[in-house]
C-alpha cells in the first residue's frame, strides 16, 4: 500500500509560506537576528531565529498554536482532500508544546487554559468535523515520530487520511539551559563548519496531509519511517542509535542505502552532534556516503526543535518538485568527518534524485528517520 | 471486532506516594492519604540525582511492573526490544517554570545545567529507556485528559506495526505547588466534588501481543478504542460492559454524559470513579484505570470493563474496553 503526501505547508523565521521559505533557502539567506523574545541581558547567547510576530515586542500565549492552525489550514486546503468523508487522524509532534504559554502564565500572569497546552483544539480547528488529535512531545525528533505513528495507522487501515503537524516556539527555559551548558556563546548556527560553536533555537511549523492510495498524483510518496532509542544518555547522541533508526527506515521503505540520492541532515551545529551524525551517515551508507547529496536547513532557520524534521521533509519534497535542493547556509570550511562527502555549497539540481532521507534526532536519544520518493 | 493480534496486559506496577505495599483495590474503599515518595527505597541509590519528581514516580512504577513480568533481574539485552509510551501533562512544568523564573529574576548563569534534560518534556520515557536499556520506540504523549487511554491505544498500535516486542505504558502526574496551581487556576471548567482535588502517582502496564508461548497468564486483553472530540456525539457502539470506569463526578459535562448513558445504552452498568479517592490524576488516569480494572473484574466476577477518560479540563472523551 502506498502513502502519498497530498498537501503541505511550512512557516519559519524566513517566511510565512512554503514558497517564501524555500526561495530564501535556495538564495542562501538566513533569519538570524538579535534575541527579541526575551531580555537579552539575562543570557550569554544573544541571537536566535524567531518568527517575529509580537506586537510592540509584547509576548502572548498560544503563538505556537496559531502557527500550527495556520499550516494545517494551508496543507488541508492545498490537498483538496475530501476529509469530511474520510476517517482522519491528526498527529502533532512538538518538543516544547505550549510551554512558552506556561512560562507567560507563571512569570507574567497571562491567562491560560489547560486544554490549550496540547494542541487538540487548534489542530482540529481548520477541519469541518471533529477528528482525534494526538500530541507527541518527543524532543527534537517529535514531528518525525508523529509521522511514523501516522504512517502505521494509515497502513493498518485505522485512517484513510492523516494530518501530521510539527510545531515549536522558543521557551525561556530551553533557550536558557542550552545557553547555560554552552560556553562558546554562538552568534549563529553553522552546521558542519569547523568554526561552529553550537546550537541556537528557531521557531517554526510544518504540516503535511497523508493519504492512502490517493486518487490524484501526490507531491511525493512517504516510503517509510524508522525510529530507535539510544537508551544511552540524556542529551548526547549515540552513533549506534542513529544508525539503527536509518536501518529501520531503510527496511520499512524497502530501499537499500545506495538508493538514497539526497539526505537532509539533522545538523544542529554542535561540536559533538555534527560529528556523530556524519559518522553514523558514513557507517550506514558505506562508500555511498561520498555519492549522495547532503544538505540541511538549520543554519538558515535555527533549530526549530520538534518541528525541524517535518520542516526538512516539506523542503525536501519541494526540492523534488522545483528541481533544486537548497545549500547548507554559511558552509565554508567543512569538518574533517565530511571529507569526500557532497555537502551542498550552492543550490543543486535534483533531476537525478529519486529518494530522499530526512534525519531527526532528539534529547533522550530518540531518533527518527523518514524516507520519501519522487511521485 | 477486536484487531489481531490481540494485545495482552502481562505486567503491572504503580506508585502512589505513601501508599506502601497495600493492594491497589483498597484505593476504591476510601480517600488516599498521600505521603512521602521513597524512590531510593524502591530503586536503590544510583542514578536518581537530578531526576524530577514525575520521572521518579514513573521509574518506581516501571521497576515494579518489570519485576512483576520477571524482566528486572535479567540481562538487559532481553529488554532491548521493549518500547515505552508515557502519558503525562504536568510532568516537567515545575522545572520549566522555576528555570524561567530564575533567568528572569537573575541570569541564565544562575540556573543548574542539570535541569537541561528536564526542560524537554520527554525526559520521563528517555529516563526509563536509559535506566533499563529499552531501545524500541520511545514516545511521550501529552494529550490532556484523555492521554492515558490514548497512550494505551497508541502503544497497542505500535506492537501491531512491529515497532516493539513489548510496550511499557506509563501514566504519571506529579503533585507540586505549580501542578496544583495549574489544575485549579487554569481549568476551563468549573469543578467540584472530591475527585477535583489534585492527586499524584504513576501506573505502568506491560503490553504484548498474544502469541504462542507468552509464558505468563495475562491480567487481561485490550478491546476496542474510541475517541470523541469535544462536541462530538459520544454514544458508544461497544458491547455492554460489566463495569464502567469513568470520572463521573468531576464536571457538569461528565455528570450529564454519564447520566445520559445510564439512561440508555449503559443502563444498570455500575460506575466506578477512581478519582473520588485518588484525586485528579489527569494524564495518568487512563493507565491507572486499566491497572485497577482487571483486578476489579476478578473480584466481582465480571468479564468486560469500559474505561473512559475525559470530559474534564475542556477535553473530549476516549474509551477503551478491557476484557479478562
Coordinates of N, CA, C and O in Angstrom, one line a residue, chain B residues 74-207:
Chain B
X74 N 17.3 -9.5 34.7 CA 17.7 -10.3 33.5 C 18.8 -9.5 32.8 O 19.0 -8.3 33.1
X75 N 19.5 -10.2 31.9 CA 20.4 -9.5 31.0 C 19.7 -8.4 30.3 O 18.7 -8.6 29.6
X76 N 20.2 -7.1 30.4 CA 19.5 -6.0 29.7 C 19.2 -6.2 28.2 O 18.3 -5.7 27.7
X77 N 20.0 -7.1 27.6 CA 19.8 -7.4 26.2 C 18.4 -7.9 25.9 O 17.8 -7.7 24.9
X78 N 17.8 -8.6 27.0 CA 16.5 -9.1 26.8 C 15.4 -8.1 26.8 O 14.2 -8.3 26.5
X79 N 15.8 -6.8 27.3 CA 14.8 -5.7 27.3 C 15.0 -4.8 26.1 O 14.3 -3.8 26.0
X80 N 15.9 -5.1 25.2 CA 16.3 -4.1 24.1 C 15.1 -3.9 23.2 O 14.9 -2.8 22.6
X81 N 14.2 -4.9 23.0 CA 13.1 -4.7 22.0 C 11.8 -4.2 22.7 O 10.8 -4.3 22.2
X82 N 12.0 -3.7 23.9 CA 10.8 -3.1 24.6 C 10.7 -1.6 24.3 O 11.8 -0.9 24.3
X83 N 9.5 -1.2 24.0 CA 9.3 0.2 23.8 C 8.6 0.9 24.9 O 8.2 0.2 25.9
X84 N 8.5 2.2 24.9 CA 7.9 3.0 26.0 C 6.9 4.0 25.5 O 7.2 4.6 24.5
X85 N 5.8 4.1 26.1 CA 4.8 5.2 25.8 C 4.4 5.8 27.1 O 3.7 5.1 27.8
X86 N 4.8 7.0 27.4 CA 4.4 7.7 28.6 C 3.3 8.7 28.4 O 3.4 9.4 27.4
X87 N 2.4 8.8 29.3 CA 1.4 9.8 29.2 C 1.5 10.7 30.4 O 1.5 10.2 31.6
X88 N 1.7 12.0 30.2 CA 1.8 13.0 31.3 C 1.6 14.4 30.8 O 2.1 14.7 29.7
X89 N 0.8 15.2 31.5 CA 0.6 16.6 31.0 C 1.4 17.6 31.9 O 1.9 18.6 31.4
X90 N 1.6 17.3 33.1 CA 2.2 18.2 34.0 C 3.6 17.9 34.4 O 4.3 18.6 35.1
X91 N 4.1 16.8 33.8 CA 5.4 16.3 34.1 C 6.5 17.3 34.5 O 7.0 17.3 35.6
X92 N 6.9 18.1 33.5 CA 8.1 18.9 33.7 C 7.7 20.4 33.9 O 8.6 21.3 33.8
X93 N 6.5 20.7 34.2 CA 6.0 22.1 34.3 C 6.7 22.8 35.4 O 7.1 24.0 35.3
X94 N 7.0 22.1 36.5 CA 7.7 22.8 37.6 C 9.1 23.2 37.2 O 9.5 24.3 37.5
X95 N 9.8 22.4 36.5 CA 11.2 22.8 36.1 C 11.1 23.9 35.1 O 11.9 24.9 35.2
X96 N 10.2 23.8 34.1 CA 10.1 24.9 33.1 C 9.8 26.2 33.8 O 10.4 27.3 33.5
X97 N 8.9 26.2 34.8 CA 8.5 27.5 35.5 C 9.6 28.0 36.3 O 10.0 29.2 36.3
X98 N 10.3 27.2 37.1 CA 11.3 27.7 38.0 C 12.5 28.1 37.3 O 13.2 29.1 37.7
X99 N 12.9 27.4 36.3 CA 14.1 27.8 35.5 C 13.8 29.2 34.8 O 14.7 30.1 34.9
X100 N 12.7 29.3 34.2 CA 12.4 30.6 33.6 C 12.3 31.8 34.6 O 12.7 32.9 34.3
X101 N 11.8 31.4 35.8 CA 11.8 32.5 36.9 C 13.2 32.9 37.3 O 13.4 34.1 37.5
X102 N 14.1 31.9 37.4 CA 15.5 32.2 37.8 C 16.1 33.1 36.8 O 16.8 34.1 37.1
X103 N 15.9 32.8 35.5 CA 16.5 33.6 34.4 C 16.0 35.0 34.5 O 16.7 36.0 34.4
X104 N 14.7 35.2 34.6 CA 14.0 36.5 34.6 C 14.5 37.3 35.8 O 14.7 38.5 35.7
X105 N 14.6 36.7 37.0 CA 14.9 37.4 38.2 C 16.4 37.7 38.3 O 16.8 38.7 38.9
X106 N 17.2 36.8 37.7 CA 18.7 37.0 37.9 C 19.4 36.8 36.5 O 19.4 37.8 35.7
X107 N 19.9 35.7 36.2 CA 20.6 35.5 34.9 C 20.7 34.0 34.7 O 20.6 33.2 35.6
X108 N 20.8 33.7 33.4 CA 20.9 32.3 33.0 C 22.0 31.5 33.7 O 21.9 30.3 34.0
X109 N 23.0 32.2 34.1 CA 24.2 31.5 34.7 C 23.8 31.1 36.2 O 24.5 30.3 36.8
X110 N 22.6 31.5 36.7 CA 22.2 31.1 38.0 C 21.4 29.8 37.9 O 21.0 29.2 38.9
X111 N 21.1 29.3 36.7 CA 20.3 28.0 36.6 C 21.3 26.9 36.7 O 22.5 27.0 36.5
X112 N 20.8 25.7 37.0 CA 21.6 24.5 37.0 C 21.6 23.8 35.7 O 20.6 23.5 35.1
X113 N 22.8 23.5 35.1 CA 22.9 22.8 33.9 C 22.2 21.4 33.9 O 21.8 20.9 32.9
X114 N 22.1 20.9 35.1 CA 21.5 19.6 35.3 C 20.0 19.6 35.0 O 19.4 18.6 34.9
X115 N 19.4 20.8 34.9 CA 18.0 20.9 34.6 C 17.7 20.7 33.1 O 16.6 20.6 32.6
X116 N 18.8 20.8 32.2 CA 18.6 20.7 30.8 C 17.7 19.6 30.3 O 16.8 19.8 29.6
X117 N 18.0 18.3 30.7 CA 17.2 17.2 30.2 C 15.7 17.4 30.6 O 14.8 17.0 29.8
X118 N 15.5 18.0 31.7 CA 14.1 18.1 32.3 C 13.3 19.2 31.5 O 12.1 19.2 31.6
X119 N 14.0 20.1 30.9 CA 13.3 21.2 30.1 C 12.6 20.6 28.9 O 11.7 21.2 28.3
X120 N 13.0 19.3 28.5 CA 12.4 18.6 27.4 C 11.3 17.7 28.0 O 11.6 16.9 28.9
X121 N 10.1 17.8 27.4 CA 9.0 17.0 28.0 C 9.2 15.5 28.0 O 8.5 14.8 28.7
X122 N 10.1 15.0 27.1 CA 10.3 13.6 27.0 C 11.3 13.0 28.0 O 11.7 11.9 27.8
X123 N 11.6 13.8 29.0 CA 12.6 13.3 30.0 C 12.1 12.0 30.7 O 13.0 11.1 31.0
X124 N 10.8 11.8 30.8 CA 10.3 10.6 31.5 C 10.6 9.3 30.7 O 11.3 8.4 31.2
X125 N 10.1 9.2 29.5 CA 10.3 8.0 28.7 C 11.8 7.8 28.4 O 12.3 6.7 28.4
X126 N 12.6 8.9 28.2 CA 14.0 8.8 28.0 C 14.7 8.2 29.2 O 15.6 7.3 29.1
X127 N 14.4 8.7 30.4 CA 15.0 8.2 31.6 C 14.7 6.7 31.8 O 15.5 5.9 32.3
X128 N 13.5 6.3 31.5 CA 13.1 4.9 31.6 C 13.9 4.0 30.7 O 14.5 3.0 31.1
X129 N 14.0 4.5 29.4 CA 14.8 3.7 28.4 C 16.2 3.6 28.9 O 16.8 2.5 28.7
X130 N 16.8 4.7 29.4 CA 18.3 4.7 29.7 C 18.5 3.8 30.9 O 19.4 2.9 30.9
X131 N 17.6 3.8 31.9 CA 17.8 3.0 33.1 C 17.7 1.5 32.8 O 18.4 0.7 33.4
X132 N 16.8 1.1 32.0 CA 16.5 -0.3 31.8 C 17.0 -0.8 30.4 O 16.8 -2.0 30.1
X133 N 17.6 0.0 29.6 CA 18.1 -0.4 28.3 C 17.0 -0.7 27.3 O 17.1 -1.7 26.5
X134 N 16.0 0.1 27.2 CA 14.9 -0.2 26.3 C 15.1 0.6 25.0 O 15.0 1.8 24.9
X135 N 15.3 -0.1 23.9 CA 15.8 0.6 22.6 C 14.7 0.7 21.5 O 15.0 1.2 20.5
X136 N 13.5 0.1 21.8 CA 12.5 0.2 20.7 C 11.8 1.6 20.9 O 12.2 2.5 21.6
X137 N 10.7 1.8 20.1 CA 10.1 3.1 20.0 C 9.8 3.7 21.4 O 9.4 3.0 22.3
X138 N 10.1 5.0 21.5 CA 10.0 5.7 22.8 C 9.2 6.9 22.6 O 9.6 7.9 21.9
X139 N 8.0 6.9 23.2 CA 7.1 8.0 22.9 C 6.6 8.7 24.2 O 6.4 8.1 25.2
X140 N 6.5 10.0 24.1 CA 5.9 10.9 25.1 C 4.6 11.5 24.6 O 4.6 12.2 23.6
X141 N 3.5 11.1 25.2 CA 2.2 11.6 24.7 C 1.7 12.6 25.8 O 1.6 12.3 27.0
X142 N 1.4 13.8 25.3 CA 0.9 14.9 26.2 C -0.5 15.2 25.6 O -0.5 16.2 24.8
X143 N -1.5 14.5 25.9 CA -2.8 14.7 25.2 C -3.9 15.1 26.1 O -5.1 14.7 25.8
X144 N -3.6 15.7 27.2 CA -4.7 16.2 28.0 C -5.4 15.1 28.8 O -4.8 14.1 29.2
X145 N -6.7 15.3 29.1 CA -7.4 14.4 30.0 C -7.6 13.0 29.4 O -7.8 12.1 30.2
X146 N -7.5 12.9 28.1 CA -7.7 11.5 27.5 C -6.4 10.8 27.3 O -6.3 9.7 26.9
X147 N -5.3 11.4 27.7 CA -4.0 11.0 27.3 C -3.6 9.6 27.8 O -3.0 8.8 27.0
X148 N -4.1 9.1 29.0 CA -3.7 7.8 29.5 C -4.3 6.7 28.6 O -3.6 5.7 28.2
X149 N -5.6 6.8 28.2 CA -6.2 5.8 27.4 C -5.6 5.9 26.0 O -5.4 4.9 25.3
X150 N -5.4 7.1 25.5 CA -4.8 7.3 24.2 C -3.4 6.6 24.1 O -3.1 6.0 23.1
X151 N -2.6 6.7 25.2 CA -1.3 6.1 25.3 C -1.4 4.6 25.1 O -0.6 3.9 24.4
X152 N -2.4 4.0 25.8 CA -2.6 2.5 25.7 C -3.0 2.1 24.2 O -2.5 1.1 23.7
X153 N -3.8 2.9 23.6 CA -4.2 2.7 22.2 C -3.0 2.8 21.3 O -2.8 1.9 20.5
X154 N -2.3 3.9 21.4 CA -1.1 4.1 20.5 C -0.1 2.9 20.7 O 0.5 2.4 19.8
X155 N 0.1 2.6 22.0 CA 1.1 1.5 22.3 C 0.7 0.2 21.7 O 1.5 -0.5 21.1
X156 N -0.6 -0.1 21.7 CA -1.1 -1.3 21.1 C -0.9 -1.3 19.6 O -0.5 -2.3 19.0
X157 N -1.1 -0.1 19.0 CA -0.8 0.0 17.6 C 0.6 -0.2 17.2 O 1.0 -0.8 16.2
X158 N 1.5 0.3 18.1 CA 3.0 0.2 17.8 C 3.4 -1.3 17.9 O 4.3 -1.7 17.2
X159 N 2.7 -2.1 18.8 CA 3.0 -3.5 18.8 C 2.6 -4.2 17.5 O 3.3 -5.0 17.0
X160 N 1.4 -3.8 17.1 CA 0.9 -4.4 15.8 C 1.7 -4.0 14.6 O 1.8 -4.8 13.7
X161 N 2.3 -2.8 14.6 CA 3.1 -2.4 13.4 C 4.5 -2.8 13.6 O 5.4 -2.4 12.8
X162 N 4.8 -3.6 14.6 CA 6.2 -4.2 14.7 C 7.2 -3.2 15.2 O 8.4 -3.5 15.0
X163 N 6.8 -2.2 15.9 CA 7.8 -1.2 16.4 C 8.5 -1.7 17.7 O 9.4 -1.1 18.2
X164 N 7.9 -2.7 18.4 CA 8.4 -3.2 19.6 C 7.9 -4.6 19.9 O 6.8 -4.9 19.3
X165 N 8.6 -5.4 20.7 CA 8.0 -6.7 21.1 C 7.1 -6.6 22.3 O 6.1 -7.3 22.4
X166 N 7.4 -5.6 23.2 CA 6.6 -5.3 24.3 C 6.6 -3.8 24.4 O 7.5 -3.2 24.0
X167 N 5.5 -3.3 25.0 CA 5.5 -1.9 25.3 C 5.2 -1.6 26.8 O 4.3 -2.3 27.4
X168 N 6.0 -0.7 27.4 CA 5.6 -0.2 28.7 C 4.8 1.0 28.5 O 5.2 1.9 27.9
X169 N 3.6 1.0 29.1 CA 2.7 2.2 29.0 C 2.7 2.8 30.4 O 2.3 2.1 31.4
X170 N 3.1 4.0 30.6 CA 3.2 4.6 31.9 C 2.3 5.9 31.9 O 2.4 6.7 31.0
X171 N 1.4 6.0 32.9 CA 0.7 7.2 33.1 C 1.3 7.9 34.4 O 1.4 7.2 35.4
X172 N 1.6 9.1 34.4 CA 2.2 9.7 35.6 C 1.9 11.2 35.7 O 1.9 11.9 34.6
X173 N 1.5 11.7 36.8 CA 1.4 13.1 37.1 C 2.0 13.4 38.5 O 1.7 12.7 39.4
X174 N 2.8 14.4 38.6 CA 3.4 14.8 39.9 C 2.5 15.8 40.6 O 1.7 16.5 39.9
X175 N 2.6 15.9 41.9 CA 1.9 16.9 42.7 C 2.9 17.9 43.3 O 3.8 17.5 44.1
X176 N 2.9 19.1 42.9 CA 3.7 20.2 43.5 C 3.0 21.5 43.4 O 1.9 21.5 42.8
X177 N 3.6 22.5 43.9 CA 2.8 23.8 44.0 C 2.4 24.3 42.6 O 1.3 24.8 42.5
X178 N 3.3 24.0 41.6 CA 3.0 24.5 40.3 C 1.9 23.7 39.6 O 1.0 24.2 39.0
X179 N 2.0 22.3 39.7 CA 1.0 21.5 39.1 C -0.4 21.7 39.7 O -1.4 21.7 39.1
X180 N -0.4 21.9 41.0 CA -1.6 22.2 41.8 C -2.3 23.5 41.3 O -3.5 23.5 41.1
X181 N -1.4 24.5 41.2 CA -2.0 25.8 40.7 C -2.5 25.7 39.3 O -3.6 26.2 39.0
X182 N -1.8 25.0 38.4 CA -2.3 24.8 37.1 C -3.6 24.1 37.0 O -4.5 24.5 36.3
X183 N -3.8 23.0 37.8 CA -5.0 22.3 37.8 C -6.2 23.1 38.3 O -7.3 22.9 37.9
X184 N -5.9 24.0 39.2 CA -7.0 24.8 39.8 C -7.2 26.1 39.0 O -8.4 26.4 38.6
X185 N -6.2 26.8 38.8 CA -6.3 28.1 38.1 C -6.6 28.1 36.7 O -7.3 28.9 36.1
X186 N -6.1 27.0 36.0 CA -6.2 27.0 34.5 C -7.2 26.0 34.0 O -7.2 25.6 32.8
X187 N -8.1 25.5 34.9 CA -9.1 24.6 34.4 C -10.3 25.4 33.8 O -10.9 26.3 34.4
X188 N -10.5 25.2 32.5 CA -11.6 25.9 31.8 C -13.0 25.6 32.3 O -13.9 26.2 31.9
X189 N -13.1 24.5 33.1 CA -14.5 24.1 33.5 C -14.5 24.2 35.1 O -13.6 23.8 35.8
X190 N -15.7 24.6 35.5 CA -15.9 24.6 37.0 C -16.0 23.2 37.5 O -16.7 22.4 36.9
X191 N -15.2 22.9 38.5 CA -15.2 21.6 39.0 C -15.5 21.6 40.5 O -15.3 22.5 41.2
X192 N -16.1 20.5 40.9 CA -16.5 20.3 42.3 C -16.4 18.9 42.7 O -16.1 18.0 41.8
X193 N -16.6 18.6 43.9 CA -16.6 17.2 44.4 C -15.2 16.7 44.8 O -14.2 17.3 44.5
X194 N -15.2 15.5 45.4 CA -13.9 15.0 45.9 C -12.9 14.7 44.9 O -11.7 14.8 45.1
X195 N -13.3 14.4 43.7 CA -12.4 14.0 42.6 C -11.6 15.1 42.0 O -10.7 14.9 41.2
X196 N -12.0 16.4 42.4 CA -11.3 17.5 41.8 C -10.1 17.9 42.6 O -9.3 18.8 42.2
X197 N -9.8 17.3 43.7 CA -8.6 17.6 44.5 C -7.4 17.0 43.7 O -7.5 15.8 43.3
X198 N -6.3 17.7 43.5 CA -5.2 17.2 42.7 C -4.5 16.0 43.4 O -4.3 16.0 44.7
X199 N -4.3 14.9 42.7 CA -3.6 13.8 43.2 C -2.3 13.6 42.5 O -1.9 14.4 41.7
X200 N -1.6 12.5 42.9 CA -0.3 12.2 42.1 C -0.1 10.7 42.1 O -0.5 10.0 43.0
X201 N 0.7 10.3 41.1 CA 1.0 8.9 41.1 C 1.5 8.5 39.7 O 1.4 9.3 38.8
X202 N 1.9 7.2 39.7 CA 2.3 6.6 38.4 C 1.7 5.2 38.3 O 1.7 4.5 39.3
X203 N 1.3 4.8 37.1 CA 0.9 3.4 36.9 C 1.6 3.0 35.6 O 1.8 3.7 34.7
X204 N 2.0 1.7 35.6 CA 2.7 1.1 34.5 C 2.1 -0.2 34.1 O 1.9 -1.1 35.0
X205 N 1.8 -0.4 32.8 CA 1.3 -1.7 32.3 C 2.3 -2.2 31.3 O 2.9 -1.4 30.5
X206 N 2.5 -3.5 31.2 CA 3.3 -4.0 30.2 C 2.3 -4.7 29.2 O 1.5 -5.5 29.6
X207 N 2.4 -4.3 27.9 CA 1.6 -4.8 26.9 C 2.4 -5.7 25.9 O 3.5 -5.3 25.6

